Short mmCIF file of C-alpha atoms and ligand atoms in Angstrom, two decimals:
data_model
loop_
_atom_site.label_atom_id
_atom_site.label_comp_id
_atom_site.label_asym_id
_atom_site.label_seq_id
_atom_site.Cartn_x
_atom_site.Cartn_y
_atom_site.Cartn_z
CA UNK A 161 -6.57 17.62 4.68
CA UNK A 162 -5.38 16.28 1.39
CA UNK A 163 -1.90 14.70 2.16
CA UNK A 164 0.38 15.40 -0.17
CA UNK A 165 0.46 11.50 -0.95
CA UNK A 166 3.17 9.17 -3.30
CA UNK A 167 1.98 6.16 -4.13
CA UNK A 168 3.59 3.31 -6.46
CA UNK A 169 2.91 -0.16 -6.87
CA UNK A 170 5.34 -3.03 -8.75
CA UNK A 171 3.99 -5.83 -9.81
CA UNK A 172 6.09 -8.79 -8.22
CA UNK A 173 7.99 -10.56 -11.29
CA UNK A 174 11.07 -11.77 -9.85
CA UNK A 175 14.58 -10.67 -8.36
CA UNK A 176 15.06 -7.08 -9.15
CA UNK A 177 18.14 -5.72 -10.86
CA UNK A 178 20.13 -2.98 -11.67
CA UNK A 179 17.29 -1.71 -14.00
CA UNK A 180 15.26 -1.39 -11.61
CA UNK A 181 17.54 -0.11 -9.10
CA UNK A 182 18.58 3.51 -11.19
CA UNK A 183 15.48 3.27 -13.15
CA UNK A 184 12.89 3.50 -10.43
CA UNK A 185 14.42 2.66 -6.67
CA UNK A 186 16.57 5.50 -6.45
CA UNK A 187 13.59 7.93 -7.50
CA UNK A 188 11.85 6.25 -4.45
CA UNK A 189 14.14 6.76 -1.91
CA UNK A 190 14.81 10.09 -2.77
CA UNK A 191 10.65 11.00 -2.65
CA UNK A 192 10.55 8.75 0.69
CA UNK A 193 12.48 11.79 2.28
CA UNK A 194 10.12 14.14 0.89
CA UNK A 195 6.80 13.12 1.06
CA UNK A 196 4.49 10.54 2.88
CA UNK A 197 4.77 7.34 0.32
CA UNK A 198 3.17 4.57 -0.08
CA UNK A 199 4.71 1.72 -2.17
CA UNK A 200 3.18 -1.50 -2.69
CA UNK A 201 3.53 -4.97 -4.67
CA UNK A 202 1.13 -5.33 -6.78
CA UNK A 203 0.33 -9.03 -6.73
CA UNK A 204 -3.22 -8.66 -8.16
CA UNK A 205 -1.53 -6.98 -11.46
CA UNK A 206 0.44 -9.82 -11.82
CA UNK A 207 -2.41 -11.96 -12.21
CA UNK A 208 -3.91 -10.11 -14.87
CA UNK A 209 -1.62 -11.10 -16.99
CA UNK A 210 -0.29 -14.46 -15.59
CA UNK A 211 -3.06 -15.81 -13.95
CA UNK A 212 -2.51 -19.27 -15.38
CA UNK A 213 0.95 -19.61 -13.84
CA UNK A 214 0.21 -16.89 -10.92
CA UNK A 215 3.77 -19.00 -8.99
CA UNK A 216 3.77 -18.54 -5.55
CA UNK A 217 2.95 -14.31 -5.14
CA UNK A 218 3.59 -14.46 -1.41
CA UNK A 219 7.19 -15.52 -1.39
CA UNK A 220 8.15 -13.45 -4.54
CA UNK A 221 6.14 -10.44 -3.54
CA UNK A 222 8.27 -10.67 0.04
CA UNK A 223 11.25 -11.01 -1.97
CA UNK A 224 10.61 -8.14 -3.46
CA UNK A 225 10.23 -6.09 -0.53
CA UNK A 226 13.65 -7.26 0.42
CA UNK A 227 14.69 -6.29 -2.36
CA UNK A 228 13.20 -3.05 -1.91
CA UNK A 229 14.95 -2.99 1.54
CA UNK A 230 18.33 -3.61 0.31
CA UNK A 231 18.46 -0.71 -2.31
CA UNK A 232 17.71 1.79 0.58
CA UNK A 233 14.00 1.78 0.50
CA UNK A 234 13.19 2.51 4.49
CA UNK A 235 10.10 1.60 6.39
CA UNK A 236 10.20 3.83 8.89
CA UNK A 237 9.66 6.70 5.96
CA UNK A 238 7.34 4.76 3.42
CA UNK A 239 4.56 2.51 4.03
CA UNK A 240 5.59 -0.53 2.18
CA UNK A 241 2.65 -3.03 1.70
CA UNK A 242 0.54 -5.65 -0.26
CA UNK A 243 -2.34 -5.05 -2.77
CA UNK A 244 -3.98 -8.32 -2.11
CA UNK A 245 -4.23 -7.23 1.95
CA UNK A 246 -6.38 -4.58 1.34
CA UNK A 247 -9.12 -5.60 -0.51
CA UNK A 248 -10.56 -2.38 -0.59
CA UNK A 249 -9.09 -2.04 -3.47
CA UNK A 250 -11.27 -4.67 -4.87
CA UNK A 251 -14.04 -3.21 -3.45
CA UNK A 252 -13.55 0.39 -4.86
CA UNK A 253 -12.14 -0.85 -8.16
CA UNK A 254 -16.38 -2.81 -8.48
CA UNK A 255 -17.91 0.64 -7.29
CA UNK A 256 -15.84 2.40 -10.03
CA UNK A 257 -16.84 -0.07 -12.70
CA UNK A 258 -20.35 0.74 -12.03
CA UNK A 259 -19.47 4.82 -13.77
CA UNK A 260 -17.05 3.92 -16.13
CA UNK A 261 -17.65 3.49 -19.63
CA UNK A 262 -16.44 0.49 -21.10
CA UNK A 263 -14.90 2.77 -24.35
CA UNK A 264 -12.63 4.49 -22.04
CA UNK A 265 -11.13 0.93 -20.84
CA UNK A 266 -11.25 -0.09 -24.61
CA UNK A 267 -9.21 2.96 -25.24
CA UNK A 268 -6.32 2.49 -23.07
CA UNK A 269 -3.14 2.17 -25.50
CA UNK A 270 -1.89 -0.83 -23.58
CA UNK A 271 -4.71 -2.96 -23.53
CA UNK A 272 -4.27 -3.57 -27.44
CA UNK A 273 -0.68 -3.17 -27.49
CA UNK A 274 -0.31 -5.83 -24.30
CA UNK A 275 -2.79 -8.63 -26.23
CA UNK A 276 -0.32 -8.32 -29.28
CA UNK A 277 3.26 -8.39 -27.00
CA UNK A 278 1.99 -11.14 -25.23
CA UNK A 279 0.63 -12.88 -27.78
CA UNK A 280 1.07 -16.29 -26.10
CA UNK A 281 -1.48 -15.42 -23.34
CA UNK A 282 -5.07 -15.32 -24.06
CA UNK A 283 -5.50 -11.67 -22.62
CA UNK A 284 -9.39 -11.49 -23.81
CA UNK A 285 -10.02 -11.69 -20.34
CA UNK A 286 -12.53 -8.80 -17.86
CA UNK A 287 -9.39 -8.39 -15.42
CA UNK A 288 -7.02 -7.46 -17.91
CA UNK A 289 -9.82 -5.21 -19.94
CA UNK A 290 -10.44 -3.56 -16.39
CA UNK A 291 -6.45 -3.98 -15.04
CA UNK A 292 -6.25 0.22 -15.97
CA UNK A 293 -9.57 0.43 -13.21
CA UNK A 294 -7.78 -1.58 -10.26
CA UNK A 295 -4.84 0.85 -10.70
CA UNK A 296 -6.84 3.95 -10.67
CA UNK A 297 -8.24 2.48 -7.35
CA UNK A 298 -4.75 1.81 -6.02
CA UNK A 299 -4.22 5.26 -6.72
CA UNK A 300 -7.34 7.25 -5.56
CA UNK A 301 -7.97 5.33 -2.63
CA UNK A 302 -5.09 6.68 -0.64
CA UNK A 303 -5.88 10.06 -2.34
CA UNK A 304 -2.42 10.07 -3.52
CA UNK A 305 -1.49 13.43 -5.32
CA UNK A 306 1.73 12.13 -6.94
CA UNK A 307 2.43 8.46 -8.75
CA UNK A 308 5.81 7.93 -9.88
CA UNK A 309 5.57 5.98 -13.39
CA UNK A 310 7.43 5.14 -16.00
CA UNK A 311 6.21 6.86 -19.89
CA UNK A 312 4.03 3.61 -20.65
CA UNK A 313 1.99 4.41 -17.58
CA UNK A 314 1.01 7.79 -18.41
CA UNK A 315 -2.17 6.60 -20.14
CA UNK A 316 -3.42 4.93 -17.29
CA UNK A 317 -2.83 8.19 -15.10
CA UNK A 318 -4.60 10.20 -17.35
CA UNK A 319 -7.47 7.14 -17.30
CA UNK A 320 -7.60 7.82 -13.38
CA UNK A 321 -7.45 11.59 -13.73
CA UNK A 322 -10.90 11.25 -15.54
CA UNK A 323 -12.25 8.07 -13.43
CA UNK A 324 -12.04 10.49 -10.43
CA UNK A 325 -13.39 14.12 -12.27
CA UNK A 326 -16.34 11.42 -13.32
CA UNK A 327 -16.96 10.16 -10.19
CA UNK A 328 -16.94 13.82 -8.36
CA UNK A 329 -19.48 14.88 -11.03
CA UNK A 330 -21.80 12.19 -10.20
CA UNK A 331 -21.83 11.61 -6.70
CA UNK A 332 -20.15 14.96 -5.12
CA UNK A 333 -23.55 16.73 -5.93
CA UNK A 334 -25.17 15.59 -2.71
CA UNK A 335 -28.24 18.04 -1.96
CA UNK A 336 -27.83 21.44 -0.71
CA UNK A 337 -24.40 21.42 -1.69
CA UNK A 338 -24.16 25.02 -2.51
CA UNK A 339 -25.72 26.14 0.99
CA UNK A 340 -23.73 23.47 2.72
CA UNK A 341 -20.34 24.67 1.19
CA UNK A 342 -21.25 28.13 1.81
CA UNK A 343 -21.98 27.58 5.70
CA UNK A 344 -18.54 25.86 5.93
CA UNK A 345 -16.41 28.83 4.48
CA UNK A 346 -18.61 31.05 6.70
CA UNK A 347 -17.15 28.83 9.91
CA UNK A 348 -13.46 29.52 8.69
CA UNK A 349 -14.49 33.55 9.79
CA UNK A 350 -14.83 36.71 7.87
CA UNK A 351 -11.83 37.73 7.01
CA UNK A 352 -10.63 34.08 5.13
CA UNK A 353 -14.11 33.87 3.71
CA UNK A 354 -13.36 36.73 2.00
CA UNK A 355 -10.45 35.93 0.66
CA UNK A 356 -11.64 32.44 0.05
CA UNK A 357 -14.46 33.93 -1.86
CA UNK A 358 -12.45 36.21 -4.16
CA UNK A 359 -9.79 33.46 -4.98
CA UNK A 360 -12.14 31.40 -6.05
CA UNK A 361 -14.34 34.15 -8.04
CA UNK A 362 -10.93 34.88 -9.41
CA UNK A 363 -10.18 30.82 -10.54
CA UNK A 364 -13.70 30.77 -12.26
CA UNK A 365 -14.11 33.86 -13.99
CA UNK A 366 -10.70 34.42 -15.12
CA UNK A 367 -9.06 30.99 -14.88
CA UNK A 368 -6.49 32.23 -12.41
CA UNK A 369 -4.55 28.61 -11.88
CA UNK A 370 -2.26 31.01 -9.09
CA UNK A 371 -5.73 32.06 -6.88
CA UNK A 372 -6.63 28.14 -6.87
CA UNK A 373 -3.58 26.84 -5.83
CA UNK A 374 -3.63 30.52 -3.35
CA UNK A 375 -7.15 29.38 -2.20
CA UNK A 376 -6.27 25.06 -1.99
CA UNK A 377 -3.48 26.76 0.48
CA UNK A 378 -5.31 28.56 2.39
CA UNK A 379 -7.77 25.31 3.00
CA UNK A 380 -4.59 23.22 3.62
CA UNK A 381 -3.59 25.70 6.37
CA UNK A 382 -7.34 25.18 8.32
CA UNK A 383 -6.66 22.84 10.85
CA UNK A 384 -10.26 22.07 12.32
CA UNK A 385 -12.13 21.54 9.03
CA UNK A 386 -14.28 18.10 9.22
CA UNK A 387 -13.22 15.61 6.46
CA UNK A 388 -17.33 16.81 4.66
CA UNK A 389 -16.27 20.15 4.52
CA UNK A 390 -13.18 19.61 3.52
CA UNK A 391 -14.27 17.82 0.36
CA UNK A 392 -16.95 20.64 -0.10
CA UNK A 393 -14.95 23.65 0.27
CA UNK A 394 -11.86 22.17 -1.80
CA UNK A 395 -14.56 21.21 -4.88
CA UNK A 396 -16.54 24.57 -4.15
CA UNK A 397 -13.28 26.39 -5.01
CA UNK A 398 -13.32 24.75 -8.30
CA UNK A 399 -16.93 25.27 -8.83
CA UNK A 400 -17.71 21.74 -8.78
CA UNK A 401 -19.22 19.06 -5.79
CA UNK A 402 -17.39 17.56 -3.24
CA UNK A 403 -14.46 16.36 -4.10
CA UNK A 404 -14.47 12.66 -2.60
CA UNK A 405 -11.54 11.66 -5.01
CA UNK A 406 -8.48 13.23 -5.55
CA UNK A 407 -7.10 13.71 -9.48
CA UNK A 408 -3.28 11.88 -9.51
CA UNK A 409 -0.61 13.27 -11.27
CA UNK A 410 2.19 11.51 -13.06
CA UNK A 411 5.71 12.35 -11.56
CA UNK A 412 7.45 10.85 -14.43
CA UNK A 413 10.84 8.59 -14.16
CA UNK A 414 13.19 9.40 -16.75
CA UNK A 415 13.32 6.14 -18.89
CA UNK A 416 16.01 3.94 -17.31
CA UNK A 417 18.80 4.31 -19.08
CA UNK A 418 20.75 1.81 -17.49
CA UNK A 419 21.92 -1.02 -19.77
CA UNK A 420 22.41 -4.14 -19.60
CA UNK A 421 24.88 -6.72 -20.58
CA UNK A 422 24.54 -6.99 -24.15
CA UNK A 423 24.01 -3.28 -24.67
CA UNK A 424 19.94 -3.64 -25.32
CA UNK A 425 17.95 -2.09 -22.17
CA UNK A 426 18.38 -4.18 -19.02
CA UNK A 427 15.81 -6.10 -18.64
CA UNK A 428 14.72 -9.49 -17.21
CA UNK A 429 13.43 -11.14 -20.86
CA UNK A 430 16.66 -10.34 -22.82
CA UNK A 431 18.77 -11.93 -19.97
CA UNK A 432 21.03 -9.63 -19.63
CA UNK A 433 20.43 -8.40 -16.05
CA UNK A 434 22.84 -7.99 -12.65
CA UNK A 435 20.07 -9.14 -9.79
CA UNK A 436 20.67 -6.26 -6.82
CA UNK A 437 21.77 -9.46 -4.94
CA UNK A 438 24.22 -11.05 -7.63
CA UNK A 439 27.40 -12.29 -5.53
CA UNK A 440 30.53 -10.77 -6.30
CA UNK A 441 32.21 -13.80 -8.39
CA UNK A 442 29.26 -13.93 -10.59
CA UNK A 443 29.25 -10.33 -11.10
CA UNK A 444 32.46 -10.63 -12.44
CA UNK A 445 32.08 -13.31 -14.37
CA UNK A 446 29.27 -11.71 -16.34
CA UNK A 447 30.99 -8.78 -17.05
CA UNK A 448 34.06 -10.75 -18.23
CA UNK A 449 31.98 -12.33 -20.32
CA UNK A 450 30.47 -9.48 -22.19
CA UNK A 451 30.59 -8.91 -25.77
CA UNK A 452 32.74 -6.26 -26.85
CA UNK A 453 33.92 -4.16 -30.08
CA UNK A 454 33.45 -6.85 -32.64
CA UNK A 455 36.56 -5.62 -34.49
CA UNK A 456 38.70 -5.98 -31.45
CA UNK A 457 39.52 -9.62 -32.64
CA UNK A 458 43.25 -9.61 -31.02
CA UNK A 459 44.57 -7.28 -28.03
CA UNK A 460 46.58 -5.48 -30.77
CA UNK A 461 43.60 -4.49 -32.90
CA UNK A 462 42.28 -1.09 -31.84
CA UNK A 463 38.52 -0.99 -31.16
CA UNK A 464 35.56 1.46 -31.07
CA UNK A 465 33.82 2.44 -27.22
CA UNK A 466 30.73 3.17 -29.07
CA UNK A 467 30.43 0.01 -30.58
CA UNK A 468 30.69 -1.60 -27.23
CA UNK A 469 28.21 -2.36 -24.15
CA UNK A 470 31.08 -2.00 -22.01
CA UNK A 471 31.55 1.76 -22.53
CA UNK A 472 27.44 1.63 -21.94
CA UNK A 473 28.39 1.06 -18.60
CA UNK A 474 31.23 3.07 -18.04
CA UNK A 475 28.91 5.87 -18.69
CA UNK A 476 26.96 4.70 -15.88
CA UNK A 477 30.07 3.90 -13.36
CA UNK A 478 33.08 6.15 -14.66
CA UNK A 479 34.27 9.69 -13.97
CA UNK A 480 35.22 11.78 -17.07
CA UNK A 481 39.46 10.53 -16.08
CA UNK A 482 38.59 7.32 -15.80
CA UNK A 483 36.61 7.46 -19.59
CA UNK A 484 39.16 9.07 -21.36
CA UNK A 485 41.36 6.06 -19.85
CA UNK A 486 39.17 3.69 -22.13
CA UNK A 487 38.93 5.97 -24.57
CA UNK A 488 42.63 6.45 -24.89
CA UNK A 489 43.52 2.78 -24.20
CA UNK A 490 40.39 1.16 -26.42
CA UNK A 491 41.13 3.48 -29.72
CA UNK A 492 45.00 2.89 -29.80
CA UNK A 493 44.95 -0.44 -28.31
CA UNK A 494 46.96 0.33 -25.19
CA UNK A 495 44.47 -1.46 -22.84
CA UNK A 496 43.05 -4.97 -23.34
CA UNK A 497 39.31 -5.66 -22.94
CA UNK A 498 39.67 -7.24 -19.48
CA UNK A 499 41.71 -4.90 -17.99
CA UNK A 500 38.72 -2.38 -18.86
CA UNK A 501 36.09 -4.45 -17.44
CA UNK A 502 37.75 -4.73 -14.58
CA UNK A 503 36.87 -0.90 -12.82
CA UNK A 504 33.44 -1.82 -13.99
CA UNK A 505 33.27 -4.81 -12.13
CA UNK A 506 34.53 -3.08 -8.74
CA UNK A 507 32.14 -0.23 -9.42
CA UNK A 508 28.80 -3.08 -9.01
CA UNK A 509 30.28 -4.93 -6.45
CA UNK A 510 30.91 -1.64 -4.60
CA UNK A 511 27.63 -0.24 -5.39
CA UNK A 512 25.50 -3.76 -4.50
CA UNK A 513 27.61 -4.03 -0.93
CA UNK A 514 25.96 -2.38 1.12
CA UNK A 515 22.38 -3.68 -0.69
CA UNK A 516 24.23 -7.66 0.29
CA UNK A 517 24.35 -5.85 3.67
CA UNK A 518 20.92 -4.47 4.39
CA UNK A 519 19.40 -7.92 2.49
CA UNK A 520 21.25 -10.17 4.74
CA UNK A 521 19.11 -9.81 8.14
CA UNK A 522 15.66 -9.83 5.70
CA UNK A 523 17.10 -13.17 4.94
CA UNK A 524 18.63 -14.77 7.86
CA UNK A 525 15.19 -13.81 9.84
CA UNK A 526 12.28 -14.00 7.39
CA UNK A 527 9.60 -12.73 9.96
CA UNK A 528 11.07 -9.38 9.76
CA UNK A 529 9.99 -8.65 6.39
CA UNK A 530 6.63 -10.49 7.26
CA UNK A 531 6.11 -7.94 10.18
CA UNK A 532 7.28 -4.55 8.27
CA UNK A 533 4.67 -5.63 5.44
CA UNK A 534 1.92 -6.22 7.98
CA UNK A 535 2.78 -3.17 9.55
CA UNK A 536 2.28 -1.62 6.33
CA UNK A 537 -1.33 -3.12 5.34
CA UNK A 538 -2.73 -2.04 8.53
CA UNK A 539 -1.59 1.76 8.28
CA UNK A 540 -2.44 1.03 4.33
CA UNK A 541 -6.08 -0.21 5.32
CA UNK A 542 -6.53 2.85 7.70
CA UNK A 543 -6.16 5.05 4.99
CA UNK A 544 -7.94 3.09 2.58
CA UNK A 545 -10.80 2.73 4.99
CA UNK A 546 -11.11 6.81 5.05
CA UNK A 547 -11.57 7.11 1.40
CA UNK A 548 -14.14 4.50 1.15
CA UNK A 549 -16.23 5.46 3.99
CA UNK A 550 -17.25 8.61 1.63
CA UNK A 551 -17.15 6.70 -1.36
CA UNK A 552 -19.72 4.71 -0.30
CA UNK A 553 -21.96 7.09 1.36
CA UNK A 554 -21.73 9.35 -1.82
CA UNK A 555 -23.56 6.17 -3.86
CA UNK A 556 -25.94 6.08 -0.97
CA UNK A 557 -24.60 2.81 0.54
CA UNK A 558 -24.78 4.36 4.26
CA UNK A 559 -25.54 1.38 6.21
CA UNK A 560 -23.83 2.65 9.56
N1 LIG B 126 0.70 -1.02 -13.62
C1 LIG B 126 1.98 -0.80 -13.01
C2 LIG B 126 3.04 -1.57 -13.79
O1 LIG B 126 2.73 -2.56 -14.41
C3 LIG B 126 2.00 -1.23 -11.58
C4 LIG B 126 0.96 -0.53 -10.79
C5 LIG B 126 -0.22 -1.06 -10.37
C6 LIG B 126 0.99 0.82 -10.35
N2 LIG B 126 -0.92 -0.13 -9.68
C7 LIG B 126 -0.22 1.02 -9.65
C8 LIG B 126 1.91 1.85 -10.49
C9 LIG B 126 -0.54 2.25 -9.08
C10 LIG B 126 1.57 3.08 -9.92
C11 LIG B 126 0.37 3.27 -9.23
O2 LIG B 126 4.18 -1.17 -13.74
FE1 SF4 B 127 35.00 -2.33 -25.09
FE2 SF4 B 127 36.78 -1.55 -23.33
FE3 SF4 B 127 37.34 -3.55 -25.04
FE4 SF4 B 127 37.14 -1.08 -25.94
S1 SF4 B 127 38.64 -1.85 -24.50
S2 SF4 B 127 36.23 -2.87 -26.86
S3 SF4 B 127 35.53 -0.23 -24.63
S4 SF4 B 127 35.81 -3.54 -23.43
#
């Protein structure tokens, strides 16, 4: 009953490079395979931090997705879609902000550390101060069990985790829970009850973390359980109310290693990036460019890999032969600086070919990209609708 969901969201900032593409589109596509995703562009986060230039979201959210597209990221697995076109987002974000305390917001590391970076935006505003809310309603609205996040992010997890364990307290405790819950493990027949009933005696008693995930398994394996009962029995087996909203964990990316041009982090504000849709010529171009060793003044003077940004991304795009080749030629001066750059240069190009490729029909024919998002929303807005059905009843706004 509870999907084992992964959701994501990126805020739309721009053409996406090869940061983005080892740092976080990789992990995507390999979790598309796995489990059901969800992945969307987060144009209301964008405004909560640039909502005095917002630019046009539409067109650079879209270009996104086909950016999205071209690194391997496939509709037919994930649901790829728009923040903006489901408003229940909105809508559970303002129900949310009814039970959360305004400390916890006030607490999230970023929201200080944010108003100093960005110093040149005024960032005393509500949707910044309640930005970490909207993203625990992306999250819990699709009752997604798993969000893929960078490090920075794991404050605002941990911020949902306890938005949802509030929000269960309060309004999971409809009446005659207890008698309720215990007439829906009765239905599942008295041999599972049983069980059911030890596992869980087992998981409150003793703490047993093995006979709750035993008993959440044996719930996940009932096939004709109503979406009530399934909230009651799965928060029953923890001893608590229904559980309307699902606590996200953090599937954390490995810091992107990948670096860019000067040797600092790739990243869009140093200027140093390779956009996933760079043409060839100015691929090479930048990488002929590069700095290198410093002390490599003339082709005769030996240099130093580690004192170079090129070797940075040899690591990234060289076998061990092909390394101790600029190792070898670098430290005794037997290769020149272009002539390494060079494999490096064929490595992108190779690698952003087939992204040119997949791009180029996203570009020729724009409605594609229009149709694969709408697609998206809707199946996106089914889900959503689900979750908010309950959340709503549970805070007694039932007008059916
Ligand atoms: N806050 C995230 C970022 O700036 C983007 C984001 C918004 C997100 N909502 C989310 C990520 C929900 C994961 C899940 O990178
Ligand atoms: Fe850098 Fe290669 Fe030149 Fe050495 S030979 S300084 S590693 S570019």
């Amino acid at each position: 009953m509870y999907e084992t969901r992964v959701l994501s969201g990126m805020r739309p900032t721009g053409a996406l490079h090869l940061g983005h593409f080892h740092g976080v589109l990789k992990n995507w596509i390999r979790l598309q395979a796995e489990y059901p995703c969800l992945f969307f562009v987060a144009d209301w986060h964008a405004l909560t931090t640039d909502y005095e230039k917002p630019g046009d979201l539409q067109k650079v959210g879209a270009d996104m997705v086909i950016d999205w597209l071209a690194a391997g990221v496939d509709p037919s697995q994930a649901t790829l879609f728009v923040q903006s076109q489901v408003p229940e987002h909105a809508e559970l974000q303002l129900l949310l902000s009814m039970m959360t305390p305004l400390g916890w917001l006030e607490r999230v590391p970023t929201y200080r550390d944010q108003q100093q970076k960005l110093a040149d935006k005024d960032l005393t505003t509500y949707g910044f101060l309640g930005y970490p809310l909207l993203q625990a309603a992306d999250i819990l609205i699709y009752r997604a069990r798993y969000v893929p996040v960078g490090e920075d992010q794991v404050p605002h997890l941990e911020f949902a985790r306890e938005v949802a364990r509030r929000f269960n307290h309060l309004y999971g405790r409809e009446p005659g829970f207890e008698d309720k819950a215990k007439a829906a493990v009765k239905r599942m027949g008295t041999k599972k009850a049983r069980l059911l009933n030890e596992l869980r005696t087992k998981f409150l008693e003793q703490g047993d973390a093995a006979a709750l995930a035993r008993g959440q398994a044996l719930l996940d394996e009932q096939q004709n359980l109503s979406r009530g009962d399934g909230e009651r029995l799965y928060g029953w087996l923890e001893g608590t109310g229904k559980k309307i909203l699902v606590e996200p964990e953090a599937l954390l990316t490995e810091a992107s290693k990948m670096p860019g041009l000067d040797g600092q982090k790739m990243s869009k504000s140093y200027g140093n990036t390779i956009s996933l849709r760079e043409e060839p010529e100015v691929v090479a171009r930048k990488v002929r460019t590069m700095p290198t060793d410093p002390a490599r003044v003339k082709r005769t003077d030996p240099g130093n890999p580690e004192k170079c940004p090129v070797w940075e991304l040899h690591k990234v795009y060289s076998n061990q032969e092909r390394k101790d080749w600029v190792w070898n030629g670098c430290t005794t001066a037997g290769i020149g600086c272009l002539e390494c750059k060079q494999p490096v240069i064929d490595a992108i190009n190779l690698e952003l070919a087939p992204m040119r490729g997949r791009a180029q029909p996203y570009l020729d024919d724009p409605t594609l990209v229009k149709n694969i998002i709408a697609d998206g929303c809707e199946k996106a807005k089914r889900l959503a609708a689900e979750t908010m059905r309950d959340a709503r009843e549970s805070m007694g706004l039932n007008y059916a």
